[in-house]
CSV table of C-alpha atoms in Angstrom, one decimal:
chain,number,residue,atom,x,y,z
A,1,MET,CA,109.7,370.3,187.0
A,2,ILE,CA,107.8,373.5,187.7
A,3,THR,CA,104.8,374.8,185.9
A,4,ASN,CA,105.6,377.0,182.9
A,5,ARG,CA,104.7,380.4,184.1
A,6,PHE,CA,103.9,382.0,180.7
A,7,ALA,CA,102.3,379.0,179.0
A,8,THR,CA,103.9,378.8,175.5
A,9,THR,CA,105.0,382.4,175.2
A,10,TYR,CA,107.3,384.9,177.0
A,11,TYR,CA,106.4,388.0,175.2
A,12,GLY,CA,106.1,390.6,178.0
A,13,GLY,CA,105.5,388.1,180.7
A,14,LEU,CA,101.9,388.9,179.9
A,15,ILE,CA,100.1,385.9,178.7
A,16,ASN,CA,99.2,383.2,181.2
A,17,GLN,CA,99.1,385.6,184.1
A,18,SER,CA,96.9,388.1,182.1
A,19,ARG,CA,99.4,390.8,182.8
A,20,THR,CA,99.9,394.1,181.1
A,21,SER,CA,102.6,396.7,181.3
A,22,ASN,CA,101.8,400.3,182.2
A,23,LEU,CA,105.1,401.5,180.8
A,24,SER,CA,106.4,403.8,178.1
A,25,LEU,CA,109.8,404.0,176.5
A,26,PHE,CA,110.7,406.4,179.3
A,27,ASN,CA,110.2,403.8,182.0
A,28,GLN,CA,111.2,400.2,181.1
A,29,THR,CA,111.6,398.8,184.6
A,30,ASN,CA,112.6,395.2,185.0
A,31,ASN,CA,109.5,393.0,185.1
A,32,GLN,CA,107.2,395.8,186.2
A,33,VAL,CA,103.9,394.4,185.2
A,34,LEU,CA,100.4,394.6,186.5
A,35,THR,CA,97.7,392.0,186.8
A,36,SER,CA,94.6,392.6,184.7
A,37,ALA,CA,92.5,393.1,187.9
A,38,ASP,CA,94.9,395.9,189.0
A,39,TYR,CA,94.9,397.5,185.6
A,40,LEU,CA,91.1,397.7,185.6
A,41,ALA,CA,91.0,398.9,189.2
A,42,ASN,CA,93.3,401.8,188.4
A,43,GLN,CA,91.6,403.0,185.3
A,44,ASP,CA,90.7,406.4,186.9
A,45,ILE,CA,94.4,406.9,187.7
A,46,TYR,CA,95.5,406.1,184.1
A,47,LYS,CA,92.8,408.4,182.7
A,48,GLN,CA,94.1,411.3,184.9
A,49,GLN,CA,97.6,410.6,183.8
A,50,ALA,CA,96.4,410.8,180.2
A,51,SER,CA,94.7,414.1,180.9
A,52,ASN,CA,97.9,415.5,182.3
A,53,ARG,CA,99.9,414.4,179.3
A,54,ILE,CA,97.5,415.9,176.8
A,55,GLY,CA,97.8,419.3,178.6
A,56,LYS,CA,101.6,419.3,178.3
A,57,GLN,CA,103.8,420.7,175.6
A,58,ILE,CA,105.1,418.2,173.0
A,59,PHE,CA,108.7,418.3,171.9
A,60,ASN,CA,110.3,416.9,168.7
A,61,ILE,CA,113.8,415.5,169.0
A,62,VAL,CA,116.4,416.9,166.6
A,63,ARG,CA,119.3,414.6,165.5
A,64,ASN,CA,122.5,415.3,163.5
A,65,ASP,CA,123.6,413.2,160.5
A,66,GLU,CA,125.2,410.6,162.9
A,67,GLY,CA,121.9,410.2,164.7
A,68,THR,CA,123.0,411.9,167.9
A,69,VAL,CA,120.3,413.9,169.7
A,70,THR,CA,121.2,417.6,169.5
A,71,ASP,CA,118.1,419.4,170.5
A,72,MET,CA,114.4,419.1,171.6
A,73,VAL,CA,112.2,421.7,169.8
A,74,ALA,CA,108.6,422.5,170.9
A,75,ALA,CA,106.2,421.1,168.4
A,76,ALA,CA,104.1,423.6,166.4
A,77,ASP,CA,100.4,423.6,167.0
A,78,SER,CA,99.8,421.8,163.8
A,79,SER,CA,102.0,418.9,164.8
A,80,ARG,CA,100.9,418.6,168.5
A,81,ARG,CA,98.5,415.9,167.5
A,82,PHE,CA,101.4,413.3,167.4
A,83,ASN,CA,104.3,412.9,169.8
A,84,TRP,CA,107.3,411.3,167.9
A,85,GLY,CA,109.5,411.8,170.9
A,86,LEU,CA,108.2,408.7,172.6
A,87,LEU,CA,109.6,406.5,169.8
A,88,ALA,CA,112.8,408.4,169.3
A,89,LEU,CA,114.3,407.4,172.7
A,90,PRO,CA,116.2,404.1,172.5
A,91,LEU,CA,115.3,400.9,174.2
A,92,VAL,CA,118.5,398.9,174.3
A,93,PRO,CA,119.2,395.9,176.6
A,94,ASN,CA,122.2,395.6,178.8
A,95,HIS,CA,123.7,392.8,180.9
A,96,SER,CA,121.3,393.5,183.8
A,97,THR,CA,118.1,393.6,181.6
A,98,ALA,CA,118.8,390.9,179.0
A,99,ASP,CA,116.1,388.8,180.8
A,100,ASN,CA,113.5,391.4,179.7
A,101,VAL,CA,113.7,390.5,176.0
A,102,GLY,CA,110.2,389.0,176.0
A,103,TYR,CA,108.7,392.1,177.6
A,104,ASP,CA,110.6,394.4,175.3
A,105,ILE,CA,109.8,392.8,172.0
A,106,ASP,CA,106.2,392.6,172.9
A,107,TYR,CA,106.3,396.3,173.9
A,108,LEU,CA,108.0,397.3,170.6
A,109,ALA,CA,105.6,395.3,168.4
A,110,SER,CA,102.5,396.6,170.2
A,111,GLU,CA,103.8,400.2,170.1
A,112,TYR,CA,104.5,399.9,166.4
A,113,VAL,CA,100.9,398.8,165.7
A,114,ASN,CA,99.6,401.5,168.2
A,115,TYR,CA,101.4,404.2,166.3
A,116,GLN,CA,100.3,402.9,163.0
A,117,ASN,CA,96.7,403.2,164.2
A,118,GLN,CA,97.3,406.7,165.5
A,119,ILE,CA,98.8,407.9,162.2
A,120,LYS,CA,95.9,406.5,160.2
A,121,ARG,CA,93.4,408.1,162.6
A,122,LEU,CA,95.1,411.5,162.9
A,123,TYR,CA,96.5,412.2,159.4
A,124,SER,CA,94.9,412.6,156.0
A,125,GLU,CA,95.4,410.0,153.4
A,126,GLU,CA,97.9,412.3,151.6
A,127,GLU,CA,100.0,412.7,154.8
A,128,GLN,CA,99.8,409.1,156.0
A,129,ALA,CA,102.4,407.6,153.6
A,130,GLU,CA,105.1,410.0,154.8
A,131,GLN,CA,104.3,409.5,158.4
A,132,LEU,CA,104.1,405.7,158.1
A,133,GLN,CA,107.5,405.7,156.4
A,134,LYS,CA,108.9,407.7,159.2
A,135,LEU,CA,107.5,405.3,161.7
A,136,ASP,CA,109.0,402.3,159.8
A,137,GLN,CA,112.4,403.9,159.8
A,138,LEU,CA,112.3,404.8,163.5
A,139,MET,CA,111.1,401.3,164.5
A,140,SER,CA,113.5,399.5,162.2
A,141,LYS,CA,116.4,401.3,163.8
A,142,GLN,CA,115.1,400.6,167.2
A,143,VAL,CA,114.6,396.9,166.7
A,144,GLU,CA,117.9,396.5,164.8
A,145,LYS,CA,119.9,398.1,167.7
A,146,TYR,CA,118.0,396.1,170.3
A,147,ALA,CA,118.6,392.8,168.5
A,148,GLU,CA,122.2,393.6,167.9
A,149,LYS,CA,123.0,394.4,171.5
A,150,PHE,CA,121.0,391.4,172.8
A,151,ALA,CA,122.9,389.1,170.4
A,152,GLU,CA,126.2,390.6,171.6
A,153,ILE,CA,125.3,389.9,175.2
A,154,THR,CA,123.9,386.4,174.9
A,155,GLY,CA,126.2,385.3,172.1
A,156,GLY,CA,129.1,386.5,174.2
A,157,PHE,CA,128.0,384.5,177.2
A,158,LEU,CA,127.7,381.3,175.1
A,159,ASN,CA,131.0,381.8,173.2
A,160,GLU,CA,133.0,382.7,176.3
A,161,ASN,CA,131.8,379.5,177.9
A,162,GLY,CA,132.8,377.2,175.1
A,163,VAL,CA,129.7,377.1,172.9
A,164,VAL,CA,130.2,378.5,169.5
A,165,VAL,CA,127.2,380.4,168.1
A,166,GLN,CA,126.7,383.0,165.5
A,167,ALA,CA,125.4,386.3,167.0
A,168,GLU,CA,123.8,387.1,163.6
A,169,ASP,CA,121.5,384.1,164.0
A,170,ILE,CA,120.4,385.4,167.4
A,171,LYS,CA,119.9,388.8,166.0
A,172,ALA,CA,117.9,387.6,163.0
A,173,SER,CA,115.7,385.4,165.2
A,174,LEU,CA,114.8,388.3,167.4
A,175,ILE,CA,114.0,390.6,164.5
A,176,ASP,CA,111.9,387.8,163.1
A,177,HIS,CA,110.0,387.5,166.4
A,178,PHE,CA,109.3,391.2,166.3
A,179,HIS,CA,107.8,391.0,162.9
A,180,GLN,CA,105.7,388.0,163.8
A,181,ARG,CA,104.5,389.6,167.0
A,182,THR,CA,103.7,392.8,165.1
A,183,GLU,CA,101.5,390.8,162.7
A,184,GLN,CA,99.6,389.2,165.6
A,185,TYR,CA,98.9,392.7,167.0
A,186,GLN,CA,97.8,393.9,163.6
A,187,ASN,CA,95.4,391.0,163.1
A,188,PHE,CA,94.0,391.6,166.6
A,189,TYR,CA,93.4,395.3,165.8
A,190,GLN,CA,91.7,394.6,162.5
A,191,GLN,CA,89.2,392.4,164.4
A,192,ASN,CA,88.9,394.8,167.5
A,193,GLN,CA,89.3,398.3,166.3
A,194,ASP,CA,87.5,399.7,169.3
A,195,TYR,CA,89.5,397.5,171.7
A,196,ALA,CA,89.5,400.2,174.4
A,197,HIS,CA,85.7,400.6,174.1
A,198,LEU,CA,86.0,404.4,173.9
A,199,LYS,CA,84.2,405.4,170.7
A,200,GLY,CA,80.9,407.2,171.3
A,201,THR,CA,81.6,407.5,175.0
A,202,GLU,CA,82.5,410.5,177.2
A,203,ASP,CA,86.1,409.1,177.4
A,204,GLU,CA,86.6,409.2,173.6
A,205,TRP,CA,89.3,411.9,174.1
A,206,LEU,CA,91.6,409.1,175.4
A,207,LEU,CA,92.0,408.0,171.8
A,208,ASP,CA,94.4,410.9,171.4
A,209,ASP,CA,96.8,409.6,174.1
A,210,ALA,CA,99.2,407.2,172.5
A,211,ILE,CA,100.5,405.9,175.9
A,212,TYR,CA,97.1,405.0,177.2
A,213,MET,CA,96.1,403.4,173.9
A,214,GLY,CA,99.3,401.4,173.8
A,215,ASP,CA,98.8,400.1,177.3
A,216,TYR,CA,95.2,399.2,176.7
A,217,LEU,CA,96.2,397.5,173.4
A,218,ARG,CA,98.5,395.1,175.3
A,219,TYR,CA,95.9,394.5,178.0
A,220,ALA,CA,93.1,393.8,175.5
A,221,PHE,CA,95.4,391.6,173.4
A,222,THR,CA,96.3,389.3,176.3
A,223,GLN,CA,92.7,388.8,177.2
A,224,GLU,CA,92.1,387.0,173.9
A,225,HIS,CA,95.5,385.4,173.4
A,226,SER,CA,96.3,383.5,176.6
A,227,GLU,CA,98.7,381.1,174.8
A,228,MET,CA,101.0,381.7,171.9
A,229,SER,CA,104.2,380.2,170.6
A,230,ILE,CA,106.5,381.6,167.9
A,231,SER,CA,109.5,380.0,166.3
A,232,SER,CA,112.0,381.5,163.9
A,233,GLU,CA,113.5,380.1,160.7
A,234,HIS,CA,116.8,381.5,161.9
A,235,GLY,CA,116.9,378.9,164.7
A,236,TYR,CA,115.9,380.4,168.0
A,237,HIS,CA,112.5,380.1,169.6
A,238,ILE,CA,111.5,383.1,171.8
A,239,GLU,CA,111.6,381.0,174.9
A,240,GLU,CA,115.2,380.0,174.1
A,241,LEU,CA,116.2,383.6,173.7
A,242,VAL,CA,114.5,384.6,177.0
A,243,ALA,CA,116.2,381.6,178.8
A,244,VAL,CA,119.7,382.5,177.6
A,245,GLY,CA,119.0,386.2,178.2
A,246,THR,CA,118.0,385.4,181.8
A,247,ILE,CA,121.1,383.2,182.4
A,248,ALA,CA,123.4,385.8,180.9
A,249,SER,CA,121.8,388.5,183.1
A,250,GLU,CA,121.9,386.4,186.3
A,251,THR,CA,125.5,385.3,185.9
A,252,TRP,CA,126.6,388.9,185.1
A,253,GLN,CA,124.8,390.3,188.1
A,254,MET,CA,126.4,387.7,190.4
A,255,THR,CA,129.9,388.5,189.0
A,256,TYR,CA,129.3,392.2,189.3
A,257,GLN,CA,128.2,391.9,193.0
A,258,SER,CA,131.1,389.6,193.6
A,259,ARG,CA,133.6,392.2,192.3
A,260,LEU,CA,132.2,394.8,194.7
A,261,LEU,CA,133.2,392.5,197.5
A,262,GLY,CA,136.7,391.7,196.2
A,263,SER,CA,135.7,389.0,193.6
A,264,TYR,CA,137.1,385.5,194.3
A,265,LYS,CA,140.2,386.9,195.9
A,266,ASN,CA,138.8,386.8,199.4
A,267,LYS,CA,136.1,384.2,199.1
A,268,SER,CA,136.4,380.9,201.0
A,269,GLU,CA,135.3,377.6,199.3
A,270,GLU,CA,132.1,377.8,201.3
A,271,GLU,CA,131.2,381.3,200.2
A,272,LEU,CA,132.0,380.6,196.5
A,273,GLY,CA,130.1,377.3,196.8
A,274,VAL,CA,127.0,379.1,198.1
A,275,SER,CA,127.2,381.8,195.4
A,276,LEU,CA,127.6,379.3,192.6
A,277,GLY,CA,125.1,376.9,194.3
A,278,LEU,CA,122.4,379.6,194.2
A,279,MET,CA,123.3,380.3,190.6
A,280,ALA,CA,123.1,376.6,189.7
A,281,MET,CA,119.7,376.5,191.4
A,282,LYS,CA,118.6,379.4,189.3
A,283,TYR,CA,119.8,377.6,186.2
A,284,GLU,CA,117.8,374.5,187.1
A,285,LEU,CA,114.6,376.6,187.5
A,286,ILE,CA,115.3,378.5,184.2
A,287,SER,CA,115.8,375.2,182.4
A,288,ASP,CA,112.6,373.7,183.8
A,289,THR,CA,110.5,376.8,183.2
A,290,TYR,CA,111.2,377.5,179.6
A,291,GLN,CA,110.4,375.1,176.8
A,292,LEU,CA,113.8,374.4,175.2
A,293,SER,CA,114.7,372.2,172.3
A,294,ASP,CA,117.0,369.3,173.1
A,295,PRO,CA,119.9,370.7,171.0
A,296,PHE,CA,119.6,374.2,172.6
A,297,LYS,CA,119.3,372.7,176.1
A,298,ALA,CA,122.5,370.7,175.5
A,299,LYS,CA,124.3,374.0,174.5
A,300,LEU,CA,123.1,375.8,177.6
A,301,ASP,CA,124.1,372.9,179.8
A,302,GLN,CA,127.6,372.9,178.3
A,303,ALA,CA,128.0,376.7,178.7
A,304,PHE,CA,126.8,376.7,182.3
A,305,LYS,CA,128.9,373.8,183.3
A,306,THR,CA,131.9,375.6,181.8
A,307,TYR,CA,130.9,378.8,183.6
A,308,LEU,CA,130.9,377.0,187.0
A,309,GLN,CA,134.3,375.4,186.2
A,310,VAL,CA,135.9,378.7,185.2
A,311,GLU,CA,134.7,380.5,188.3
A,312,ASN,CA,136.1,377.7,190.5
A,313,GLU,CA,139.4,377.6,188.6
A,314,ARG,CA,139.8,381.3,188.9
A,315,ALA,CA,139.7,381.1,192.7
A,316,ARG,CA,142.1,378.2,192.6
A,317,ASP,CA,144.5,380.0,190.3
A,318,TYR,CA,144.5,383.1,192.5
A,319,VAL,CA,145.5,381.1,195.5
A,320,THR,CA,148.2,379.3,193.5
A,321,GLN,CA,149.4,382.6,192.1
A,322,GLN,CA,149.7,384.1,195.6
A,323,GLN,CA,151.6,381.0,196.8
A,324,LYS,CA,154.2,381.5,194.0
A,325,ASP,CA,154.4,385.3,194.0
A,326,PRO,CA,157.7,386.3,195.5
A,327,TYR,CA,156.3,389.7,196.4
A,328,VAL,CA,153.6,388.2,198.7
A,329,ARG,CA,155.1,388.5,202.2
A,330,ASN,CA,152.4,386.7,204.2
A,331,LYS,CA,152.8,383.2,202.7
A,332,GLN,CA,150.9,381.7,205.6
A,333,ALA,CA,147.7,383.5,204.3
A,334,TYR,CA,147.8,381.2,201.2
A,335,LYS,CA,149.6,378.1,202.4
A,336,MET,CA,146.5,375.8,202.0
A,337,ASP,CA,145.6,374.9,198.4
A,338,TRP,CA,142.2,375.7,197.1
A,339,ASN,CA,139.7,372.8,197.5
A,340,GLU,CA,137.8,372.7,194.1
A,341,GLN,CA,135.9,369.5,195.0
A,342,LEU,CA,134.4,371.2,198.1
A,343,VAL,CA,133.0,373.9,196.0
A,344,TYR,CA,131.4,371.4,193.6
A,345,ASP,CA,130.0,369.4,196.6
A,346,ILE,CA,128.3,372.5,198.0
A,347,ILE,CA,126.9,373.3,194.5
A,348,GLU,CA,125.5,369.8,194.2
A,349,ARG,CA,124.1,369.8,197.7
A,350,MET,CA,122.2,373.0,197.1
A,351,VAL,CA,120.8,372.0,193.7
A,352,SER,CA,119.5,368.8,195.2
A,353,SER,CA,117.3,370.8,197.6
A,354,LEU,CA,115.1,371.7,194.6
A,355,GLN,CA,114.0,368.0,194.6
A,356,THR,CA,112.8,368.0,198.2
A,357,ASP,CA,109.2,368.3,199.4
A,358,ASP,CA,110.0,371.5,201.3
A,359,VAL,CA,112.3,373.5,199.1
A,360,GLN,CA,112.4,376.5,201.4
A,361,GLN,CA,113.4,374.6,204.4
A,362,ALA,CA,115.9,372.5,202.5
A,363,ILE,CA,117.7,375.6,201.2
A,364,GLU,CA,117.8,377.3,204.6
A,365,ASN,CA,119.1,374.1,206.2
A,366,ASP,CA,121.8,373.9,203.6
A,367,ILE,CA,123.0,377.4,204.1
A,368,LEU,CA,123.1,376.9,207.9
A,369,ILE,CA,125.1,373.7,207.6
A,370,ILE,CA,127.5,375.3,205.1
A,371,THR,CA,127.9,378.3,207.5
A,372,GLU,CA,128.8,376.0,210.3
A,373,MET,CA,131.3,374.3,208.0
A,374,TYR,CA,132.8,377.7,207.3
A,375,LYS,CA,133.0,378.5,211.0
A,376,THR,CA,134.9,375.2,211.7
A,377,ASN,CA,137.4,375.9,209.0
A,378,ARG,CA,137.7,379.5,210.1
A,379,ASP,CA,138.6,378.4,213.6
A,380,GLN,CA,141.1,375.9,212.3
A,381,HIS,CA,142.7,378.2,209.6
A,382,SER,CA,142.2,381.7,210.9
A,383,ASN,CA,145.5,382.7,209.5
A,384,LEU,CA,144.3,382.1,205.9
A,385,SER,CA,143.2,385.1,203.9
A,386,ARG,CA,140.0,383.5,202.8
A,387,TYR,CA,139.0,382.7,206.4
A,388,ASN,CA,139.7,386.2,207.7
A,389,ASN,CA,136.5,387.7,209.0
A,390,ASN,CA,137.6,391.2,207.9
A,391,ASN,CA,137.4,390.1,204.3
A,392,HIS,CA,133.9,388.7,204.4
A,393,SER,CA,131.1,391.3,204.1
A,394,SER,CA,128.6,389.0,202.3
A,395,THR,CA,125.8,388.0,204.7
A,396,ILE,CA,122.9,385.6,204.7
A,397,ASN,CA,120.8,388.7,203.9
A,398,ASN,CA,122.6,389.3,200.6
A,399,TYR,CA,121.9,385.7,199.4
A,400,VAL,CA,118.3,385.7,200.6
A,401,GLN,CA,117.4,389.0,199.0
A,402,ASP,CA,118.9,388.0,195.7
A,403,TRP,CA,117.3,384.6,195.7
A,404,ASN,CA,113.8,386.0,196.6
A,405,ARG,CA,114.1,388.6,193.9
A,406,PHE,CA,114.8,386.0,191.3
A,407,ILE,CA,112.0,383.7,192.5
A,408,LYS,CA,109.4,386.4,192.2
A,409,THR,CA,110.3,386.8,188.5
A,410,ILE,CA,110.2,383.2,187.4
A,411,ILE,CA,108.0,381.1,189.7
A,412,PRO,CA,104.1,381.3,189.2
A,413,ASP,CA,102.3,383.3,191.9
A,414,ASP,CA,100.6,380.2,193.3
A,415,GLN,CA,103.9,378.4,193.8
A,416,VAL,CA,106.2,381.3,194.8
A,417,ASN,CA,105.8,380.8,198.6
A,418,ASP,CA,107.3,377.3,198.2
A,419,TYR,CA,110.6,378.8,197.1
A,420,LEU,CA,110.9,382.2,198.9
A,421,LEU,CA,113.3,382.1,201.9
A,422,ASP,CA,112.1,383.4,205.3
A,423,VAL,CA,112.9,387.1,205.8
A,424,GLU,CA,113.5,386.3,209.5
A,425,PHE,CA,116.1,383.8,208.4
A,426,ALA,CA,117.7,386.6,206.4
A,427,LYS,CA,118.2,388.7,209.5
A,428,LEU,CA,120.7,386.3,210.9
A,429,ASP,CA,124.1,388.1,210.9
A,430,ILE,CA,126.0,385.0,209.9
A,431,LYS,CA,129.0,385.9,207.7
A,432,VAL,CA,129.9,383.2,205.2
């Protein structure tokens, strides 16, 4: 069991690590967060960026009745005080960013409160009602689209792997989390209205920069709220949503990369075993990192077990199909049946390495042993398609890079070196 990286919350990956995002809706990069020390150390840079933004022309986005952007019109001087364009651009998850749900919901909630504050500061009481209504409409559409797409991705993963869930419940839970997180930011602001400590200083002009104030709001908030946990009456805790989002993202990325290399059509049992073994190791770490209810954990276990089974059976079925296909001339290339059990044995072997005292060394040893196993089978069955060197372009480097990328996003900084694989090991040109 590994230490929970984000204590009892996963909003923004901010909390336990005292991290804050220096991002706008224009730049939602995966897990791009800064430590609080880095944020403070770079204040002069952020101030200069704000100064540059204030000097630029502001544009308002024009949409047609269907909501499609049709034009960007320079704002009149009277409306330059507020840049609606930042909120008009959509933030929608996809299969490769579904693991960012905690970051994104935190960002949207904090930006909503940030823009509320900007409106109340910059507009007269007569104008505020109209502007706040406009803000509500923009943010409601944004959150609705985000939650709907996230529910489609994660609900799709669960349903496709034998676990029946209602996407509407996932969507409603996520919207609920947004509203609860918004309320937390609103309460924080009411008690800390000068959270950036700018009023009455020479830097008071920074109050006019929505991006700077939004970033500092998230930074200041996490300094006072190091632990926080939110559930939803619709059934899904935020950690459960982040967990299934991460699993859906990782499995999709593995499948996508596999397709680039010919999918399971040219994989040996050893290569598929290593690929699925690393995915199973990721699943173990995800399950241990996030606080999941027993019923939800059982659903995830069932879905992931089915996922592994389906991937293994696809490879088996392909070999069987080639064996029976009358149009396949080289029958020798597929004469040996697929060994499903070998794939499962490799997966189990790799997952067990997480229980050793030296995880890094155990993983590296496993990969080397499996590689030697592949070489032996290749020498004995070189006429088989899946042991033809020309078909195997995945190298140790591919696996190591992907594993290290994942580890850096989920393991606490003080434990990450226990799991990272040696880059020198990655330079070995051993084709699996």
